[in-house]
Amino acid sequence: MSSQAAPTLEPTFATTQPTQATWQRAYRLMHTAAEMARLYEENKAITAKYVHATARGHEAVQLAAAFHLRPIDCVAPYYRDDAMLIGLGLQPYELMLQLMAKRDDPFSGGRTYYSHPSLRRKGFPLIPHQSSATGMQAIPATGMAHGIKYLESIKNLELKIKNEADKSAPTNSNSNAQSNFNSEFLIFNSEAKPVVVCSIGDGAMTEGEVSEALQMAVLHQLPIIYLVQDNDWGISATGREMRTMDAYEFAAGFKGLHRLQFDGADFQASYAGMADAFDYVRARRGPVLVHAKCPLLGHHTSGVRREWYRGDNLTAHNLLDPLPRLHQQMLDLGFTETALSMLAADARATVEADYQRALAAPAPDPATYADHEFAPPAVTEEAGERSPAGADKALMVDAALHTIDDILREFPEALFYGQDVGGELGGVFREAALLAKKYGDARVFNTPIQEAYIVGSTAGMSAVGAKAIVEIQFADYIWPGLNQLVEELSKSCYLSNGQFPVQSLIRVPIGAYGGGGPYHSGSIESTLLNIRGIKVVYPSNAADMKGLMRAAFLDPNPVVMLEHKGLYWSKVPGTEDAKTVEPAAGYVIPLGKAAIAQAADAQKLASGETCVVVTYGMGVYWAKTASRQFPGQVEILDLRTLNPLDFEAVEVAVRRHGKALVLTEEPLMNSFAESLAGRIQRTCFRQLDAPVFTLGAANLPAIALNVDLERQMLPNADKVAAAIGELVSW
C-alpha cells in the first residue's frame, strides 16, 4: 500500500470552492501549524517534556474539516489534530498551555496530553473529553450522534405539539401553549441539523470497537462523519503490515455508510470533499466515512522519533507536503508572493509570541490535584415516601421496572437500551417488560451484542444532553465494555477539569443463583472498584432498589448498578425480606449511605456479646439467616453503595461492637472485602476485641455449573454462622 499512490476520487464530488478569505485563512493557519511543529522540534528540551504529536502533513484535511464545522456541531478530534483545533479558532497559546501542562490549559488544567481537547465554549463546536486509547473515540462520538438523533426527534415532536395547540387556540388568545418536555436539554430543532465529526487514523480502523461504532451508525442512520486520516503508518508498522485494505475499502462492508475518498494533502480537494460530506449528513441525517490520504512529515510522537524507523520513506512523504502545494495553488489563483509572505510572517510571529507567553504561564496549584474526581451529586438527602400507606409489597425486579418506567415518563431525554431489553421480552429477567411498547423503539431498544458500544455510547449521549440507562445482560459479559468504562467514562470528569462528567447508569445483573454456571454467576465488584471515577451501587431489597436507581440516574457521574439475580424474585430461601413495600414514585436514597439491616440487642451489646457483619447484596440474607442462631447478637450493616463507601458508618458500627465480619460473595483473595477489612484494622485497631474476620467465595476462576459444586465454593448461611460463632466467642 504505497503512500505515494494517488487516491481515486469519488465521481459525485461537490463543487464547493473556498472563498478568497478562506484561502488566505487556510494559508495562514497551515503555516501556523507548521511553525508550531518547527518550534516544538527546535525547543524539544522544553516541549518534549510531555509527549505530543503534531498535524505536520495532515494540515490540509484538518483545516478543511474545521472550516465546515459550526457551533451547533460536535467533534471528536484525535491526538494529531492540532491543525483542526486552530482551524476551529483556538489560539496556539491555548494549545501550548496544554503542551506544557500549565494551569490555564483550557481543556484539562494541565492534566492531559497535548491535542487532547475538552471544550464547552460559546461559538465553538462541542468537544467532549478525548482519550489516547487508539480508536476508542469512535464509540462516544457515535453515541453523540445517536443522542442528537433522539433529541431531534423529541424536539420535533415538541414543535408539532405546540403548533397543533396554537392552531386550535382562539386567534385572539394571548396564551402560549406549553409542551410536556423539559426544554433545558432539547437544544436541537428541525432547522439546526448538527453533525458529529469523529477524526481517526487509518491504523485505528482495525480496532473492534470502531466496527461496533460503524455498525450502530448504519443501523440507526446517525448524523456522523468518520474522518479517517491515512498516513500509512501506525507507529513503526506500515499499512501493509497491519491490514489488507484501507478504510475506504473496509467501509464498503457497512451497508448504508456513504463513502468519500480524496487527497488529504490537497486543501482544495479536501475542502470540496468535506463540503460534500457535511452536505450529505445535514441533508440525509445518515453516516459518511471520509478516507483522506496524508503524508506523515513529523514524528509519530515526540517520544517515537521518525529517524528511528522511517528511512527513505520520509523523503517520499516530503514530496506530498501540503504546504508548498497550497502555496502553488494560491499563486495559480492570483495571490502574490508578497501577500503570501506576509501571511506566513504573521503566522510565525504569532507562534513565537504565544510560545513565550506560554512559557511564562503559571503551573497548576498542586493543592488542586484531587479536584473533579466526580461532579457534585444531585441527591444528597433521602427524600420521598419509602413506605406509603396502603402500598403493596414489591419484588426487586418489579421495583426496578417501575423505577425505569417512572424515569422514562418524567424525563423525555432519558433512553434505555441494551441486549434484549426492547420489544416484547424486556430483558432476560423481564426487568424492562413492555417498556418498548409503551415508550417506542427510539427510546427503549435492543442493541447488537456490543458491550463496548452499550457502555461507551453513554459518554457521547451525556455530552449532548441525552441521559442513557443501559444494561449489560450478565456481569460475566461486561469485560468487552471495560475499555470504554476505564478510558472514556471514568476519566472524563477529572481530565476535562470538570467540564464533561458522564451521566451514565449501567445496570448489571450479578451473582450466583442455583446452577447459572461459569458465565452467568460471577461477581465483579472488586474489578469495578479498581476503576477510579465511577460509582458502584449494590441494593439488597426492593425499596433500596427504587431509591438508589433513581439517585443513580440523577447523578451526573457514571454509575454501575449491580442487581443480584437471586434477589430479583425472593425465591431463594431466606431472601423473603428482599420483597418490601414499594416506595412512591420519586423516592431517592443518596449514594454512599449505608443502612442497618438488622440491629443487635442493646443489653447484649452492653455486655460485649455482639458483633457486626459488614456486607451487601446476598450477604445480607446469609447473615440474617445465620444470626438466628445468635439471637440479639448480630448487627448487619448493608453498605448499599460500594463507591462512594460509607466508611464512617462502618467505623461507627465496628467501634460499637468491637468485633466485625466482612462478608462478600466474591472470591476473597485480593478482594474489596479484604481491602475493607484492612482499612478497619488500621482505623479501629484500639476498639477491636478480635481480628477482623472475612468470608467470601473460594479462590477459583469461575462458578461451577453443578449446584453441589457451586454450593461448596460459595458462602452460605451455615458458613456465615460458623464464622459468627468463632467471632463472638473470641
XYZ file of C-alpha atoms in Angstrom:
730
model
C 0.000 0.000 0.000
C 2.170 2.836 -1.245
C 1.850 6.190 0.466
C 2.552 7.862 -2.893
C -0.311 6.265 -4.796
C -2.886 8.811 -5.918
C -6.258 8.064 -4.311
C -9.273 7.501 -6.522
C -11.738 10.374 -6.264
C -15.415 9.578 -5.939
C -17.190 10.865 -9.084
C -20.019 12.607 -7.197
C -17.725 15.225 -5.679
C -19.223 18.517 -4.584
C -18.030 21.571 -6.497
C -17.815 23.799 -3.416
C -14.797 26.091 -3.645
C -13.140 28.191 -0.937
C -13.676 31.934 -0.956
C -10.690 34.260 -1.179
C -10.851 34.852 2.579
C -10.922 31.092 3.174
C -7.840 30.572 1.002
C -5.996 33.241 2.980
C -7.091 31.815 6.308
C -6.063 28.326 5.246
C -2.620 29.548 4.192
C -2.023 31.468 7.415
C -3.210 28.606 9.619
C -1.314 25.943 7.685
C 1.811 27.990 8.247
C 0.798 28.390 11.885
C 0.576 24.619 12.354
C 3.903 24.109 10.554
C 5.570 26.798 12.650
C 4.279 25.185 15.817
C 5.775 21.847 14.766
C 9.070 23.553 13.900
C 9.199 25.425 17.189
C 8.416 22.284 19.186
C 11.258 20.440 17.477
C 13.765 23.261 17.903
C 12.885 23.557 21.589
C 12.398 19.864 22.276
C 14.342 20.034 25.532
C 11.353 22.007 26.841
C 8.439 20.988 24.626
C 9.102 17.233 24.707
C 8.997 17.065 28.493
C 5.468 15.742 27.935
C 4.745 13.565 24.914
C 2.965 15.166 21.967
C 2.204 14.731 18.286
C 1.582 17.358 15.614
C -0.508 17.600 12.451
C 2.503 18.031 10.156
C 1.414 16.592 6.785
C -2.253 16.392 7.785
C -2.958 20.129 7.902
C -4.961 20.410 4.684
C -7.751 17.988 5.527
C -7.837 19.041 9.165
C -8.324 22.699 8.278
C -10.912 21.793 5.638
C -12.906 19.844 8.206
C -12.634 22.649 10.762
C -13.873 25.259 8.301
C -17.104 23.319 7.731
C -17.858 22.738 11.404
C -20.424 25.031 13.015
C -21.011 25.926 16.668
C -24.053 23.603 16.682
C -21.848 20.623 15.748
C -19.780 18.193 17.809
C -16.293 16.937 17.086
C -14.055 14.219 18.489
C -10.511 15.004 17.328
C -7.606 12.649 17.822
C -4.160 13.366 19.186
C -2.656 14.583 15.876
C -5.352 17.188 15.199
C -3.775 20.442 16.379
C -4.321 21.995 12.930
C -8.027 21.191 13.218
C -8.139 22.905 16.599
C -6.576 26.125 15.353
C -8.903 25.902 12.356
C -11.808 25.973 14.792
C -10.471 29.217 16.258
C -8.335 28.080 19.177
C -5.105 30.020 19.599
C -1.620 28.487 19.514
C -1.164 29.893 23.028
C -4.074 27.780 24.286
C -2.654 24.632 22.748
C 0.793 25.418 24.129
C -0.644 25.739 27.611
C -1.705 22.116 27.293
C 1.606 21.140 25.683
C 3.431 22.362 28.813
C 0.747 21.198 31.282
C 0.014 24.713 32.514
C -2.711 25.822 34.911
C -4.732 27.731 32.331
C -4.814 24.929 29.759
C -8.464 25.407 28.683
C -9.061 21.712 28.148
C -7.725 19.997 31.260
C -5.928 22.434 33.520
C -2.627 20.647 32.906
C -3.923 17.130 33.409
C -3.675 15.510 30.000
C -1.669 15.435 26.796
C -1.329 17.982 24.011
C -4.142 17.987 21.464
C -6.482 16.107 23.791
C -9.223 18.727 23.928
C -12.329 19.068 26.073
C -14.252 22.224 25.308
C -17.587 23.828 26.096
C -17.268 27.333 24.697
C -19.820 29.583 23.053
C -19.258 29.863 19.330
C -17.330 26.574 19.106
C -18.412 23.028 18.349
C -18.805 20.814 21.397
C -15.630 18.793 22.049
C -16.036 16.164 24.807
C -13.084 14.597 26.592
C -10.754 12.682 24.277
C -8.630 9.775 25.495
C -5.409 8.469 23.945
C -6.662 4.910 23.552
C -6.475 4.039 19.866
C -9.831 4.167 18.110
C -11.803 4.480 21.331
C -13.279 7.865 20.369
C -15.395 6.223 17.654
C -17.962 4.866 20.111
C -18.508 8.003 22.237
C -18.655 10.079 19.040
C -21.283 7.740 17.626
C -23.108 7.995 20.937
C -23.205 11.778 20.439
C -24.768 11.297 17.019
C -27.227 8.798 18.477
C -28.168 11.249 21.215
C -28.583 14.071 18.700
C -30.891 11.978 16.538
C -33.037 11.095 19.535
C -33.155 14.651 20.881
C -34.052 15.933 17.427
C -36.986 13.544 17.342
C -38.441 14.715 20.637
C -37.763 18.358 19.849
C -39.606 17.955 16.583
C -42.418 16.244 18.454
C -42.470 19.163 20.875
C -42.758 21.602 17.972
C -45.539 19.523 16.436
C -47.491 19.511 19.701
C -47.013 23.244 20.112
C -48.059 24.012 16.539
C -51.182 21.885 16.842
C -52.058 23.607 20.114
C -51.549 27.013 18.530
C -53.847 26.105 15.638
C -56.623 25.070 17.983
C -56.304 28.158 20.183
C -58.584 31.201 19.644
C -56.992 33.752 17.337
C -57.261 36.480 19.954
C -55.701 34.355 22.679
C -52.518 35.581 24.330
C -51.832 32.191 25.879
C -48.674 30.339 24.970
C -49.136 26.590 24.641
C -46.636 24.561 26.635
C -45.364 21.080 25.866
C -44.566 18.383 28.381
C -40.873 18.410 27.523
C -38.005 19.888 29.506
C -36.521 22.337 27.025
C -33.314 22.736 29.029
C -31.954 19.628 27.333
C -33.661 19.937 23.967
C -31.149 22.118 22.194
C -31.926 20.822 18.716
C -34.612 21.859 16.286
C -35.737 20.918 12.821
C -33.516 23.542 11.154
C -30.234 23.139 13.044
C -29.101 19.735 11.687
C -25.987 19.296 13.846
C -23.260 16.953 12.637
C -20.719 14.937 14.616
C -17.207 14.555 13.239
C -15.104 11.664 14.522
C -11.489 12.072 13.474
C -9.400 8.923 13.482
C -6.283 7.376 11.986
C -6.456 4.558 9.464
C -4.477 2.260 11.765
C -7.258 2.539 14.353
C -9.800 1.150 11.889
C -8.696 -2.376 12.762
C -9.985 -1.930 16.332
C -13.123 -3.959 17.020
C -14.749 -1.001 18.757
C -14.576 1.021 15.537
C -16.591 -1.701 13.839
C -19.157 -1.558 16.651
C -19.490 2.195 16.106
C -19.915 1.841 12.330
C -22.484 -0.924 12.830
C -24.662 1.299 15.027
C -24.207 4.307 12.755
C -25.585 2.446 9.761
C -28.200 0.543 11.745
C -29.714 3.763 13.102
C -28.597 6.087 10.279
C -26.851 8.565 12.536
C -25.607 12.058 11.586
C -21.856 11.461 11.795
C -18.766 11.832 9.631
C -15.864 9.461 10.281
C -12.832 11.358 9.018
C -10.066 8.798 8.515
C -6.632 10.353 8.083
C -4.458 7.706 6.467
C -0.695 8.349 6.589
C 0.136 4.653 6.101
C 1.838 4.361 9.486
C 0.889 3.041 12.923
C 3.926 3.999 14.992
C 6.579 1.889 13.215
C 4.240 -0.529 11.420
C 3.204 0.217 7.851
C -0.285 -0.160 6.487
C 0.822 -3.187 4.512
C 1.853 -4.925 7.731
C -1.397 -4.139 9.540
C -4.203 -4.638 7.017
C -5.143 -5.885 3.572
C -7.493 -2.980 2.860
C -7.684 0.695 3.687
C -10.585 2.369 5.483
C -12.410 3.203 2.255
C -12.389 -0.447 1.168
C -13.246 -1.670 4.661
C -16.239 0.669 4.893
C -17.812 -0.929 1.825
C -18.909 -3.774 4.092
C -21.232 -1.487 6.073
C -24.437 -1.153 4.111
C -25.789 2.380 4.369
C -22.420 4.047 5.040
C -21.771 6.700 2.377
C -18.089 6.776 1.357
C -15.829 9.522 0.066
C -12.161 9.400 -0.800
C -9.782 12.207 -1.686
C -6.239 13.554 -1.363
C -5.984 14.823 2.198
C -2.809 16.766 1.426
C -4.612 18.923 -1.165
C -6.543 21.722 0.518
C -8.798 22.402 -2.466
C -9.777 18.745 -2.820
C -10.177 18.404 0.940
C -12.389 21.487 1.195
C -14.666 20.253 -1.576
C -14.714 16.709 -0.222
C -15.572 17.778 3.308
C -18.295 20.072 1.940
C -19.782 17.048 0.221
C -19.634 15.035 3.441
C -21.258 17.750 5.570
C -23.942 18.427 2.952
C -24.803 14.730 2.838
C -25.135 14.377 6.594
C -27.052 17.620 7.108
C -29.487 16.736 4.347
C -29.897 12.985 4.840
C -29.017 12.567 8.558
C -27.026 9.442 7.734
C -23.347 8.485 8.245
C -20.390 9.190 5.969
C -16.879 7.788 6.006
C -14.198 10.022 4.513
C -10.881 8.427 3.620
C -8.126 11.041 3.187
C -4.548 10.037 2.329
C -1.948 12.231 4.042
C 1.825 12.211 4.374
C 3.341 11.889 7.832
C 6.010 14.588 7.982
C 6.586 14.760 11.722
C 7.382 12.157 14.312
C 4.752 9.651 15.349
C 5.046 11.427 18.680
C 7.836 13.329 20.356
C 8.727 10.076 22.093
C 8.912 7.963 18.898
C 11.123 9.863 16.511
C 10.935 9.486 12.750
C 14.684 8.927 12.253
C 14.476 5.709 14.237
C 12.447 3.849 11.624
C 11.398 5.906 8.586
C 14.471 5.722 6.324
C 13.829 6.761 2.712
C 10.084 6.779 3.318
C 10.280 10.272 4.815
C 11.774 11.637 1.586
C 8.836 10.222 -0.358
C 6.339 11.717 2.076
C 8.026 15.133 1.904
C 7.142 15.308 -1.797
C 3.464 15.354 -0.730
C 3.815 18.203 1.793
C 0.506 20.126 1.696
C 2.122 23.494 2.401
C 4.074 24.011 -0.876
C 1.104 22.559 -2.757
C -1.187 25.154 -1.198
C 1.368 27.855 -1.964
C 1.389 26.939 -5.662
C -2.408 26.695 -5.828
C -2.722 30.203 -4.428
C -0.169 31.579 -6.883
C -2.208 29.976 -9.667
C -5.306 31.707 -8.277
C -3.609 35.104 -8.483
C -2.278 35.629 -4.967
C 1.120 37.340 -4.937
C 4.311 36.122 -3.329
C 4.321 39.290 -1.250
C 0.828 38.644 0.108
C 1.668 35.041 0.924
C 4.919 36.031 2.606
C 3.029 38.450 4.822
C 0.601 35.689 5.870
C 3.489 33.332 6.631
C 5.332 36.009 8.602
C 2.213 36.764 10.609
C 1.842 33.068 11.451
C 5.465 32.798 12.568
C 5.256 35.915 14.725
C 2.063 34.674 16.397
C 3.579 31.294 17.205
C 6.784 32.801 18.589
C 4.902 35.290 20.762
C 2.426 32.681 22.003
C 5.278 30.340 22.906
C 6.914 32.970 25.079
C 3.600 33.695 26.788
C 3.006 30.000 27.417
C 6.495 29.559 28.869
C 5.739 32.279 31.398
C 2.261 30.988 32.269
C 1.758 29.590 35.774
C 1.763 25.875 36.575
C -1.234 24.258 38.269
C -1.560 24.583 42.027
C -0.622 21.138 43.422
C -3.343 21.577 46.025
C -5.942 21.161 43.250
C -4.692 17.702 42.231
C -7.800 15.913 43.542
C -10.425 18.325 42.189
C -13.116 16.959 39.868
C -12.878 13.264 40.626
C -16.670 13.437 40.452
C -19.198 16.134 39.684
C -21.255 17.083 42.768
C -24.125 14.612 43.323
C -27.672 15.658 42.549
C -29.129 13.726 45.510
C -27.688 14.427 48.958
C -30.602 13.528 51.235
C -33.193 10.767 51.357
C -36.473 12.130 50.011
C -39.938 10.843 49.178
C -42.072 8.144 50.736
C -40.266 4.881 51.445
C -43.342 3.113 52.840
C -46.529 4.744 51.533
C -49.695 3.866 53.425
C -51.608 1.077 51.738
C -48.819 0.255 49.262
C -48.268 -3.375 48.323
C -45.016 -5.219 48.681
C -42.967 -5.421 45.515
C -40.303 -7.768 44.233
C -36.909 -6.227 43.496
C -37.320 -6.906 39.784
C -40.660 -5.081 39.760
C -39.224 -2.155 41.721
C -36.538 -1.852 39.039
C -39.120 -1.974 36.250
C -41.327 0.621 37.924
C -38.385 2.950 38.538
C -37.330 2.887 34.894
C -40.962 3.459 33.928
C -41.147 6.473 36.261
C -37.914 7.902 34.855
C -38.931 7.500 31.211
C -42.272 9.121 31.919
C -40.749 12.051 33.788
C -37.570 12.702 31.784
C -38.061 12.779 27.994
C -34.294 12.990 27.494
C -33.902 9.504 29.036
C -33.315 6.380 26.921
C -32.949 2.718 27.876
C -31.073 0.232 25.730
C -29.075 -2.983 25.800
C -29.340 -6.580 24.662
C -32.922 -7.901 24.625
C -34.406 -5.055 26.698
C -36.578 -3.855 23.812
C -39.536 -5.436 22.063
C -41.738 -7.926 23.859
C -39.169 -9.544 26.141
C -37.915 -6.553 28.091
C -34.717 -8.219 29.277
C -33.958 -11.830 30.044
C -35.162 -11.179 33.608
C -38.230 -9.238 32.399
C -36.900 -6.204 34.244
C -37.960 -3.934 31.335
C -41.072 -5.818 30.283
C -43.159 -3.973 27.671
C -41.400 -0.628 28.179
C -40.519 -0.538 24.480
C -44.189 -0.846 23.573
C -45.051 1.934 25.978
C -42.317 4.411 25.018
C -41.390 3.422 21.484
C -38.367 1.890 19.818
C -36.492 5.193 19.693
C -36.272 5.249 23.498
C -36.226 1.604 24.570
C -34.416 -0.609 22.096
C -32.261 -3.656 21.590
C -28.631 -3.267 20.669
C -26.401 -5.730 18.859
C -24.182 -7.856 21.077
C -21.788 -4.958 21.601
C -20.932 -4.337 25.242
C -18.335 -1.732 24.304
C -20.920 0.315 22.416
C -23.514 -0.098 25.151
C -21.114 1.339 27.731
C -19.121 3.837 25.663
C -22.026 5.414 23.801
C -23.333 6.766 27.097
C -20.390 9.203 27.209
C -21.499 10.718 23.910
C -25.143 10.696 24.933
C -24.269 12.566 28.114
C -22.222 15.188 26.270
C -25.184 16.284 24.143
C -27.798 16.136 26.920
C -29.380 12.707 26.459
C -29.481 10.521 29.578
C -28.775 6.884 28.929
C -29.769 3.920 31.059
C -28.133 0.797 29.644
C -27.915 -2.835 30.558
C -25.199 -5.471 30.345
C -27.032 -8.776 30.230
C -24.837 -10.589 32.778
C -21.914 -9.388 34.877
C -19.738 -12.050 33.249
C -20.148 -10.265 29.891
C -19.098 -6.775 30.947
C -15.439 -7.295 30.086
C -15.612 -6.091 26.435
C -17.048 -2.834 27.790
C -14.248 -2.190 30.285
C -12.050 -0.346 27.788
C -14.760 2.272 27.343
C -15.628 2.332 31.041
C -11.996 2.930 32.003
C -10.705 5.150 29.206
C -13.752 7.189 28.245
C -16.239 7.290 31.127
C -14.183 7.122 34.300
C -11.523 9.680 33.343
C -13.730 12.234 31.585
C -14.691 14.435 34.531
C -11.201 14.534 36.008
C -9.257 15.022 32.769
C -11.669 17.639 31.410
C -11.241 19.610 34.643
C -14.900 19.087 35.463
C -16.281 20.117 32.039
C -17.517 16.693 30.993
C -18.755 14.416 33.743
C -20.511 11.452 32.149
C -24.068 10.830 33.278
C -24.465 7.114 32.736
C -26.495 4.447 34.546
C -25.210 0.972 33.709
C -27.354 -1.875 35.048
C -25.626 -5.223 35.569
C -27.387 -8.393 36.812
C -24.862 -10.159 39.022
C -24.264 -13.112 41.315
C -24.835 -16.834 41.536
C -28.342 -18.247 41.528
C -28.567 -22.028 41.659
C -26.778 -23.527 38.656
C -26.161 -20.492 36.479
C -22.711 -21.822 35.730
C -19.426 -20.138 34.876
C -20.761 -17.404 32.559
C -23.938 -16.340 34.356
C -22.933 -16.346 38.030
C -19.858 -14.206 38.507
C -19.235 -11.322 40.893
C -17.200 -8.414 39.553
C -17.330 -5.653 42.143
C -13.648 -5.713 43.071
C -12.649 -5.201 39.447
C -15.077 -2.302 39.118
C -13.897 -0.762 42.374
C -10.369 -0.600 40.993
C -11.654 1.784 38.311
C -11.474 5.287 39.725
C -14.073 7.820 38.655
C -17.110 5.534 38.620
C -19.679 4.835 41.315
C -20.819 1.317 42.204
C -24.205 0.632 43.786
C -25.488 -2.724 45.107
C -29.060 -2.749 46.531
C -30.352 -5.686 48.559
C -34.117 -5.049 48.620
C -36.916 -3.543 46.569
C -37.145 -0.239 48.442
C -33.416 0.377 48.143
C -33.542 -0.674 44.503
C -36.056 2.048 43.755
C -34.380 4.780 45.787
C -30.842 4.031 44.661
C -31.721 3.586 40.996
C -33.373 6.978 40.767
C -30.450 8.613 42.579
C -28.057 6.828 40.219
C -29.968 8.141 37.209
C -29.910 11.689 38.572
C -26.220 11.533 39.472
C -24.073 13.397 36.910
C -21.379 10.695 37.077
C -21.042 7.136 35.703
C -22.853 4.701 37.995
C -22.753 0.910 37.708
C -25.756 -0.651 39.441
C -25.209 -4.273 40.439
C -28.502 -6.165 40.806
C -28.350 -9.656 42.293
C -30.351 -12.116 40.203
C -31.009 -14.295 43.245
C -32.822 -11.417 44.950
C -34.974 -10.350 41.981
C -37.901 -12.646 42.843
C -37.140 -13.587 46.507
C -37.306 -17.267 45.509
C -34.067 -18.229 47.242
C -34.838 -19.453 50.786
C -34.017 -16.745 53.302
C -34.381 -13.821 50.860
C -38.038 -13.085 51.581
C -37.127 -9.711 53.086
C -35.857 -8.521 49.705
C -39.528 -8.051 48.876
C -40.604 -4.794 50.562
C -43.340 -2.204 50.481
C -42.709 -0.273 47.287
C -41.779 3.374 47.765
C -43.690 6.101 45.981
C -42.505 7.463 42.650
C -39.735 9.986 43.196
C -38.240 8.263 46.248
C -34.452 8.666 46.387
C -31.599 7.492 48.605
C -28.285 9.350 48.350
C -25.420 7.249 47.065
C -22.811 6.460 49.697
C -25.119 5.892 52.681
C -25.104 2.511 54.405
C -28.112 1.192 56.341
C -28.513 -1.030 59.375
C -30.406 -4.031 58.024
C -30.623 -5.634 61.470
C -29.821 -4.165 64.882
C -28.351 -6.035 67.844
C -29.995 -6.252 71.248
C -28.990 -3.312 73.468
C -28.408 -5.454 76.567
C -26.210 -7.928 74.698
C -24.340 -5.027 73.150
C -23.717 -3.594 76.625
C -22.410 -6.924 77.872
C -19.989 -7.305 74.934
C -21.691 -10.303 73.346
C -22.288 -8.805 69.879
C -20.610 -8.352 66.524
C -21.339 -6.560 63.251
C -21.478 -8.181 59.827
C -20.496 -5.656 57.140
C -21.918 -6.848 53.836
C -24.130 -6.140 50.811
C -26.341 -7.925 48.310
C -26.925 -11.607 49.049
C -24.645 -11.354 52.059
C -27.391 -9.502 53.930
C -29.612 -12.594 53.774
C -26.912 -15.127 54.572
C -26.156 -13.021 57.637
C -29.843 -12.723 58.614
C -30.353 -16.468 58.396
C -27.137 -17.227 60.272
C -27.930 -14.709 63.007
C -30.969 -16.718 64.097
C -28.519 -18.969 65.891
C -27.297 -15.924 67.854
C -30.433 -14.053 68.940
C -29.766 -10.358 69.508
C -26.025 -10.706 68.999
C -25.626 -9.709 65.351
C -25.912 -6.299 63.755
C -25.964 -6.328 59.938
C -24.673 -3.259 58.123
C -25.814 -3.163 54.484
C -23.337 -0.999 52.577
C -25.760 -0.412 49.641
C -23.127 1.665 47.809
C -19.584 0.348 47.419
C -18.196 3.556 45.926
C -18.573 6.058 47.440
C -18.255 3.914 50.537
C -19.903 4.971 53.789
C -16.779 4.163 55.775
C -17.920 6.419 58.585
C -20.897 4.110 59.183
C -18.548 1.117 59.076
C -16.238 2.633 61.660
C -19.127 3.588 63.949
C -20.559 0.062 63.790
C -17.209 -1.654 64.327
C -16.331 0.572 67.278
C -19.771 -0.055 68.750
C -19.296 -3.829 68.787
C -15.527 -4.348 68.767
C -15.938 -7.398 66.542
C -16.559 -7.418 62.788
C -17.040 -9.849 59.934
C -16.759 -8.557 56.352
C -18.847 -10.816 54.125
C -18.829 -10.995 50.328
C -19.945 -13.326 47.527
C -16.728 -12.724 45.609
C -13.621 -14.886 45.839
C -11.913 -13.495 48.897
C -8.260 -13.194 47.896
C -7.327 -9.579 46.953
C -10.977 -8.560 47.038
C -12.843 -5.418 48.069
C -13.798 -7.276 51.269
C -10.168 -7.921 52.205
C -9.294 -4.324 51.430
C -12.136 -3.104 53.620
C -11.049 -5.403 56.446
C -7.564 -3.951 56.218
C -8.899 -0.413 56.495
C -10.959 -1.385 59.533
C -7.920 -2.917 61.224
C -5.981 0.301 60.613
C -8.560 2.827 61.857
C -10.388 0.812 64.513
C -7.485 -1.145 65.989
C -7.793 0.234 69.509
C -11.510 -0.611 69.694
C -11.232 -4.143 68.303
C -11.679 -7.105 70.624
C -10.854 -9.623 67.893
C -9.238 -9.671 64.454
C -11.498 -8.523 61.641
C -12.914 -11.699 60.105
C -13.555 -12.076 56.388
C -15.610 -14.595 54.458
C -16.101 -14.985 50.726
C -16.134 -17.490 47.906
C -13.325 -19.923 47.215
C -10.461 -18.505 45.181
C -11.402 -20.182 41.913
C -11.624 -18.728 38.387
C -15.326 -19.452 37.814
C -18.542 -20.710 39.368
C -19.052 -24.395 38.560
C -22.285 -25.422 36.815
C -23.169 -28.305 39.142
C -25.234 -26.954 42.043
C -23.382 -29.025 44.624
C -20.045 -27.707 43.406
C -21.476 -24.183 43.391
C -22.720 -24.610 46.949
C -19.323 -25.847 48.069
C -17.415 -22.829 46.753
C -19.843 -20.036 47.731
C -20.612 -18.636 51.170
C -23.938 -19.644 52.694
C -25.812 -19.191 55.961
C -24.105 -22.175 57.609
C -20.617 -20.908 56.758
C -21.551 -17.434 57.990
C -22.927 -18.914 61.225
C -19.664 -20.749 61.801
C -17.697 -17.542 61.310
C -20.016 -15.594 63.636
C -19.754 -18.284 66.290
C -15.985 -18.115 66.246
C -16.023 -14.323 66.231
C -18.408 -13.743 69.153
C -16.594 -16.310 71.288
C -13.213 -14.639 70.772
